[in-house]
Amino acid sequence: MKISFFSSKSYDRDYFARFNTHYQLKFYDTALSLESVDLLTDSQVVCVFVNDQLNAEVIAQLAAKNVKIIALRCAGFNNVDLEAAKAHGIAVVRVPAYSPHAVAEHAVALIMTLNRKTHKAYNRVREGNFSLERLTGFDIFGKTVGVVGTGKIGEAFAGIMKGFGCRVVAYDIQPHPDLIALGIEYVPLNELLAASDIVSLHCPLTPQTNRLINEETLQLMKPNAMLINTSRGGLVDTKAVIKSLKTGHLGYLGIDVYEQEADLFFNDFSESIIQDDMLMRLMSFPNVLITSHQGFFTEEALCQIAQVTFQNLQDFEAGTLNPATTLVKP
Ligand code: NAI
């Protein structure tokens, strides 16, 4: 069976080659979209990532090209029209948990960098500037941290923040008994926003969570609070966040994901004129830290992604798809 990879990078080629047993692998650098779908020839499997666009039109084209299965090498699936896949009899599988710790730990890295300004200190010291002026941080110990979405990543994150000595409050449409046992209090979203010094988003992007953080909900947050988003860019209304940062109400912003990231993230534009004025405005704030969707990017996660993807395909061939990794059955 031939697998066609879209949006592939050197690390995809390395890790998938390492765990490949018998598949023929074809790697395309370009993202899958209506414009690029014609690249695909005689492949029953497409393997895609977070910013590939699998809307109904693209899926119809895949069906016409005899694609039998879409293998997502990620957890989130907001970029795939599952109903269209179902209608065309194309199976959809994913890697639901490659390393929840990787993303949770990256959220903590964003918090610690924004707070203790280690990125600024690193540059200062290398230039012989040993001044502490404007590097003041705050103790994380004793602060209230709000976790929105307490699935695998949210749970790992809540556990770490408990370890820091924080009061952790959570909001989820399905509270988890394990977290309550850990001493984590579930509260309504508006209470979480009003109580938290740090708010971290770990719920999926759905019609219900789209722009969960907007002008209204930002107003509910404590003045000078920190907002962390390592989940999906669409959870946050970027324009409203910029407005809140400009007034000084939102104290810090750390994002690993961005609404319009598909045109930029994972690629090198260091010699180009970036056209995204919102992102450039965000970058101009001293209290904003942006990383380009690297939360998942650890050795352990890359191994897991390749292994689970190959296992999904073997299960598909054997007619024994694992319900835990299957979004649409053929
Ligand atoms: P999960 O499925 O284990 O947990 C999601 C949680 O969100 C569940 O407890 C669910 O009940 C809750 N939820 C659903 N709708 C909600 C709503 N309307 N309000 C509040 N909570 C709601 O997912 P997991 O593995 O923890 O991943 C969370 C998200 O993290 C993914 O959907 C993905 O968008 C993002 N992610 C980001 C990565 C990165 O590299 N930055 C890597 C992997 C995932």
Coordinates of C-alpha atoms and ligand atoms in Angstrom, one line a residue:
M1 CA 0.0 0.0 0.0
K2 CA 1.3 3.5 -0.9
I3 CA 0.9 6.3 1.6
S4 CA 1.0 9.9 0.4
F5 CA 2.1 12.4 3.1
F6 CA 1.1 16.0 2.7
S7 CA 2.7 19.0 4.6
S8 CA 5.7 16.7 5.2
K9 CA 8.9 18.0 6.8
S10 CA 12.3 16.4 7.3
Y11 CA 11.2 15.0 10.7
D12 CA 8.2 13.3 9.2
R13 CA 10.4 11.6 6.7
D14 CA 12.9 10.6 9.3
Y15 CA 10.4 9.2 11.9
F16 CA 8.1 7.5 9.4
A17 CA 11.1 5.9 7.6
R18 CA 12.4 4.7 11.0
F19 CA 9.2 2.8 11.8
N20 CA 8.2 1.7 8.3
T21 CA 8.0 -2.0 7.8
H22 CA 6.5 -2.5 4.3
Y23 CA 4.7 0.5 3.0
Q24 CA 5.7 2.7 0.0
L25 CA 6.0 6.3 1.3
K26 CA 5.6 9.3 -0.9
F27 CA 6.2 12.7 0.7
Y28 CA 4.8 16.0 -0.5
D29 CA 6.0 19.3 1.1
T30 CA 2.8 21.1 0.2
A31 CA -0.4 21.1 2.3
L32 CA -3.4 19.2 1.0
S33 CA -6.0 21.5 -0.5
L34 CA -8.2 21.8 -3.6
E35 CA -5.1 23.3 -5.4
S36 CA -2.7 20.5 -4.5
V37 CA -5.0 17.4 -4.5
D38 CA -4.0 16.7 -8.2
L39 CA -0.5 15.8 -7.0
L40 CA -2.0 12.6 -5.7
T41 CA -1.6 9.5 -7.9
D42 CA -2.4 5.9 -7.2
S43 CA -2.4 6.1 -3.4
Q44 CA -5.1 4.5 -1.2
V45 CA -3.9 6.4 1.9
V46 CA -3.3 10.1 2.5
C47 CA -1.5 11.0 5.7
V48 CA -2.2 14.6 6.8
F49 CA -1.4 17.1 9.6
V50 CA -3.1 20.0 11.4
N51 CA -3.2 22.5 8.6
D52 CA -4.1 20.3 5.6
Q53 CA -7.6 21.3 4.4
L54 CA -9.9 18.3 4.0
N55 CA -13.2 20.0 3.3
A56 CA -16.1 18.3 1.3
E57 CA -14.7 19.3 -2.1
V58 CA -11.2 17.9 -1.3
I59 CA -12.7 14.7 0.1
A60 CA -14.8 14.3 -3.1
Q61 CA -11.6 14.5 -5.1
L62 CA -9.9 12.0 -2.8
A63 CA -12.8 9.6 -3.3
A64 CA -12.6 10.1 -7.1
K65 CA -8.9 9.2 -6.9
N66 CA -9.8 5.9 -5.0
V67 CA -8.4 7.0 -1.6
K68 CA -9.7 4.5 1.0
I69 CA -8.4 6.0 4.2
I70 CA -7.3 9.4 5.6
A71 CA -4.7 8.9 8.4
L72 CA -4.3 12.0 10.5
R73 CA -0.9 12.2 12.1
C74 CA -2.3 14.4 14.9
A75 CA -5.0 14.4 17.5
G76 CA -7.2 17.4 16.5
F77 CA -9.5 16.8 13.5
N78 CA -11.3 20.2 13.1
N79 CA -9.8 20.5 9.6
V80 CA -11.5 17.3 8.3
D81 CA -15.2 17.2 7.1
L82 CA -16.0 13.8 8.8
E83 CA -19.5 13.8 7.3
A84 CA -18.1 14.1 3.8
A85 CA -15.6 11.2 4.5
K86 CA -18.5 9.1 5.8
A87 CA -20.6 9.8 2.7
H88 CA -17.8 8.7 0.4
G89 CA -17.0 5.6 2.5
I90 CA -13.5 6.9 3.3
A91 CA -12.2 5.8 6.7
V92 CA -10.6 8.5 9.0
V93 CA -8.1 7.6 11.7
R94 CA -6.0 9.7 14.0
V95 CA -3.4 9.6 16.7
P96 CA -5.5 10.6 19.7
A97 CA -2.7 10.9 22.3
Y98 CA 0.9 11.0 21.1
S99 CA 2.2 12.7 24.2
P100 CA -0.2 14.8 26.3
H101 CA 2.8 15.6 28.4
A102 CA 4.6 17.2 25.5
V103 CA 1.8 19.8 25.0
A104 CA 1.2 20.3 28.7
E105 CA 4.9 20.9 29.3
H106 CA 5.1 23.4 26.4
A107 CA 2.2 25.3 28.0
V108 CA 4.3 25.5 31.2
A109 CA 7.3 26.6 29.1
L110 CA 5.2 29.5 27.7
I111 CA 4.1 30.5 31.2
M112 CA 7.6 30.4 32.7
T113 CA 9.1 32.3 29.8
L114 CA 6.4 35.0 29.9
N115 CA 6.7 35.3 33.6
R116 CA 10.5 35.1 34.2
K117 CA 11.5 36.6 30.8
T118 CA 14.2 34.0 30.3
H119 CA 14.2 34.8 26.5
K120 CA 15.2 38.4 27.3
A121 CA 17.7 37.4 30.0
Y122 CA 19.4 35.0 27.6
N123 CA 19.9 37.7 25.0
R124 CA 21.0 40.3 27.6
V125 CA 23.6 38.2 29.3
R126 CA 25.1 37.1 26.0
E127 CA 25.6 40.8 25.2
G128 CA 27.3 41.4 28.5
N129 CA 24.2 43.2 30.0
F130 CA 23.7 41.8 33.5
S131 CA 21.0 44.3 34.5
L132 CA 17.8 43.0 36.1
E133 CA 15.8 46.1 35.1
R134 CA 12.3 45.1 33.8
L135 CA 12.8 41.4 34.3
T136 CA 10.6 41.2 37.4
G137 CA 8.4 38.1 37.4
F138 CA 5.9 36.7 39.9
D139 CA 5.7 33.5 42.1
I140 CA 3.6 30.9 40.4
F141 CA 3.2 29.2 43.8
G142 CA -0.2 30.1 45.4
K143 CA -1.7 31.5 42.2
T144 CA -5.0 30.3 40.7
V145 CA -4.7 28.5 37.4
G146 CA -7.8 27.9 35.2
V147 CA -7.8 24.9 32.9
V148 CA -10.4 24.9 30.1
G149 CA -10.8 21.4 28.9
T150 CA -9.5 18.6 31.2
G151 CA -8.9 15.8 28.7
K152 CA -5.5 14.1 28.4
I153 CA -3.5 17.4 27.9
G154 CA -5.6 19.4 30.4
E155 CA -5.2 16.7 33.0
A156 CA -1.4 16.5 32.5
F157 CA -1.2 20.3 32.7
A158 CA -3.4 20.5 35.8
G159 CA -1.2 18.0 37.5
I160 CA 2.0 20.0 36.8
M161 CA 0.4 23.2 38.1
K162 CA -0.7 21.4 41.2
G163 CA 3.0 20.5 41.7
F164 CA 3.9 24.2 41.5
G165 CA 1.6 24.7 44.5
C166 CA -1.2 26.5 42.6
R167 CA -5.0 26.4 43.2
V168 CA -6.3 24.7 40.1
V169 CA -9.8 25.3 38.9
A170 CA -11.3 23.7 35.8
Y171 CA -14.1 23.9 33.3
D172 CA -15.2 21.1 31.0
I173 CA -18.5 20.0 29.6
Q174 CA -17.6 16.5 31.0
P175 CA -15.9 16.8 34.4
H176 CA -13.4 14.0 35.1
P177 CA -13.6 12.2 38.5
D178 CA -9.8 11.7 38.5
L179 CA -9.2 15.4 38.6
I180 CA -11.8 16.0 41.3
A181 CA -9.9 13.3 43.3
L182 CA -6.7 15.4 42.7
G183 CA -8.3 18.3 44.5
I184 CA -9.2 20.2 41.4
E185 CA -12.5 22.2 41.5
Y186 CA -14.8 22.3 38.5
V187 CA -16.5 25.7 38.2
P188 CA -18.5 27.4 35.4
L189 CA -16.4 29.2 32.7
N190 CA -17.3 32.7 33.9
E191 CA -16.2 31.9 37.4
L192 CA -13.0 30.3 36.2
L193 CA -12.1 33.4 34.1
A194 CA -12.9 35.7 37.0
A195 CA -10.8 33.7 39.5
S196 CA -7.7 32.8 37.5
D197 CA -4.3 34.5 37.3
I198 CA -3.4 32.1 34.5
V199 CA -6.0 30.7 32.0
S200 CA -4.8 27.8 29.8
L201 CA -7.0 26.4 27.0
H202 CA -7.0 22.6 26.4
C203 CA -10.4 22.0 24.8
P204 CA -10.8 21.1 21.1
L205 CA -12.0 23.6 18.5
T206 CA -15.7 22.9 17.8
P207 CA -18.7 25.1 16.9
Q208 CA -19.2 25.5 20.7
T209 CA -15.7 26.5 21.5
N210 CA -15.0 28.7 18.4
R211 CA -13.8 32.1 19.8
L212 CA -14.5 31.0 23.4
I213 CA -12.1 33.9 24.3
N214 CA -13.7 37.0 22.9
E215 CA -14.3 40.6 23.8
E216 CA -16.9 39.6 26.4
T217 CA -15.1 36.7 28.0
L218 CA -11.8 38.7 28.1
Q219 CA -13.7 41.3 30.2
L220 CA -14.4 38.6 32.7
M221 CA -10.7 37.9 33.2
K222 CA -8.8 39.4 36.1
P223 CA -6.8 42.5 35.1
N224 CA -3.2 41.6 34.3
A225 CA -4.0 37.8 33.9
M226 CA -2.1 35.5 31.6
L227 CA -3.8 33.7 28.7
I228 CA -2.2 30.5 27.3
N229 CA -3.4 28.8 24.1
T230 CA -1.7 25.6 23.0
S231 CA -4.9 24.1 21.6
R232 CA -6.3 25.6 18.4
G233 CA -6.1 29.2 17.2
G234 CA -9.8 29.5 16.6
L235 CA -10.5 29.3 20.3
V236 CA -9.4 32.9 20.6
D237 CA -10.7 36.0 18.8
T238 CA -7.3 37.6 18.0
K239 CA -8.7 41.1 17.3
A240 CA -10.3 41.1 20.7
V241 CA -7.1 39.9 22.4
I242 CA -5.1 42.7 20.7
K243 CA -7.6 45.2 21.9
S244 CA -7.3 43.9 25.5
L245 CA -3.5 43.9 25.3
K246 CA -3.5 47.5 24.1
T247 CA -5.7 48.6 27.0
G248 CA -3.4 46.7 29.4
H249 CA -6.3 44.5 30.7
L250 CA -4.8 41.3 29.5
G251 CA -1.4 41.1 31.1
Y252 CA 0.3 38.3 29.1
L253 CA -0.4 36.2 26.1
G254 CA 1.4 32.9 25.2
I255 CA 0.2 31.1 22.1
D256 CA 1.4 28.0 20.2
V257 CA -1.5 28.2 17.8
Y258 CA -3.0 31.0 15.8
E259 CA -6.3 31.4 13.9
Q260 CA -4.5 32.1 10.5
E261 CA -1.5 29.8 11.2
A262 CA -2.1 27.6 8.1
D263 CA -0.4 30.2 5.8
L264 CA 2.7 30.5 8.0
F265 CA 3.4 28.0 10.7
F266 CA 5.9 25.2 10.0
N267 CA 7.6 27.2 7.3
D268 CA 10.5 29.6 7.1
F269 CA 9.5 33.1 6.0
S270 CA 12.5 34.8 7.5
E271 CA 13.5 36.5 4.2
S272 CA 9.9 37.3 3.2
I273 CA 7.5 40.2 3.9
I274 CA 4.9 38.7 6.1
Q275 CA 1.5 39.9 5.1
D276 CA -0.4 39.0 8.3
D277 CA -0.8 42.3 10.0
M278 CA -2.6 40.8 13.1
L279 CA 0.2 38.4 13.8
M280 CA 2.8 41.2 13.3
R281 CA 0.9 43.4 15.7
L282 CA 0.8 40.6 18.3
M283 CA 4.6 40.2 17.9
S284 CA 5.1 43.8 18.7
F285 CA 3.9 43.4 22.3
P286 CA 6.7 42.8 24.9
N287 CA 4.2 40.6 26.9
V288 CA 3.3 38.3 24.1
L289 CA 5.1 35.0 23.3
I290 CA 4.4 33.1 20.1
T291 CA 5.7 29.6 19.1
S292 CA 4.7 28.0 15.9
H293 CA 2.7 24.9 16.9
Q294 CA 5.5 23.1 18.5
G295 CA 3.7 21.8 21.6
F296 CA 3.7 18.3 20.3
F297 CA 7.3 18.4 19.1
T298 CA 9.2 15.9 21.3
E299 CA 11.2 12.8 20.4
E300 CA 8.6 10.6 22.3
A301 CA 5.6 12.2 20.5
L302 CA 7.2 11.8 17.0
C303 CA 7.9 8.1 17.6
Q304 CA 4.4 7.6 18.9
I305 CA 2.8 9.5 15.9
A306 CA 4.7 7.2 13.4
Q307 CA 4.0 4.0 15.3
V308 CA 0.3 4.6 15.9
T309 CA -0.2 5.8 12.3
F310 CA 1.3 2.5 11.0
Q311 CA -0.7 0.5 13.5
N312 CA -3.9 2.3 12.3
L313 CA -3.1 1.3 8.7
Q314 CA -2.3 -2.3 9.6
D315 CA -5.6 -2.5 11.5
F316 CA -7.4 -1.0 8.4
E317 CA -5.9 -3.7 6.1
A318 CA -6.8 -6.4 8.6
G319 CA -10.4 -5.0 8.9
T320 CA -9.9 -4.5 12.7
L321 CA -9.8 -0.7 13.1
N322 CA -9.3 0.3 16.7
P323 CA -12.4 2.3 17.9
A324 CA -10.0 4.5 20.1
T325 CA -8.2 5.9 17.0
T326 CA -11.0 5.7 14.4
L327 CA -13.2 8.8 13.6
V328 CA -15.0 7.3 10.6
K329 CA -15.3 3.6 9.7
P330 CA -15.1 2.7 6.0
Ligands
NAI1 P1 -9.1 15.3 24.8 O1 -10.2 14.8 23.8 O2 -8.4 14.2 25.7 O3 -9.7 16.4 25.8 C1 -10.5 17.5 25.4 C2 -11.3 17.9 26.5 O4 -12.1 19.1 26.2 C3 -12.4 16.8 26.9 O5 -12.3 16.6 28.3 C4 -13.7 17.4 26.5 O6 -14.8 17.1 27.4 C5 -13.4 18.9 26.7 N1 -14.3 19.8 25.9 C6 -15.0 19.5 24.7 N2 -15.8 20.5 24.4 C7 -15.7 21.4 25.4 C8 -16.3 22.7 25.6 N3 -17.2 23.2 24.8 N4 -15.9 23.4 26.8 C9 -15.0 22.9 27.6 N5 -14.4 21.7 27.5 C10 -14.7 21.0 26.4 O7 -8.0 16.1 23.9 P2 -6.5 16.4 24.3 O8 -5.7 15.2 23.8 O9 -6.4 16.8 25.7 O10 -6.2 17.6 23.3 C11 -6.8 18.9 23.5 C12 -6.6 19.7 22.3 O11 -5.2 20.1 22.2 C13 -6.8 19.0 20.9 O12 -8.2 19.1 20.5 C14 -5.9 19.8 20.0 O13 -6.7 20.9 19.5 C15 -4.8 20.4 20.9 N6 -3.5 19.9 20.6 C16 -2.5 20.7 20.4 C17 -1.2 20.3 20.1 C18 0.0 21.2 19.9 O14 1.0 20.8 19.3 N7 -0.1 22.5 20.3 C19 -0.9 18.8 20.0 C20 -2.1 18.0 20.3 C21 -3.3 18.5 20.6

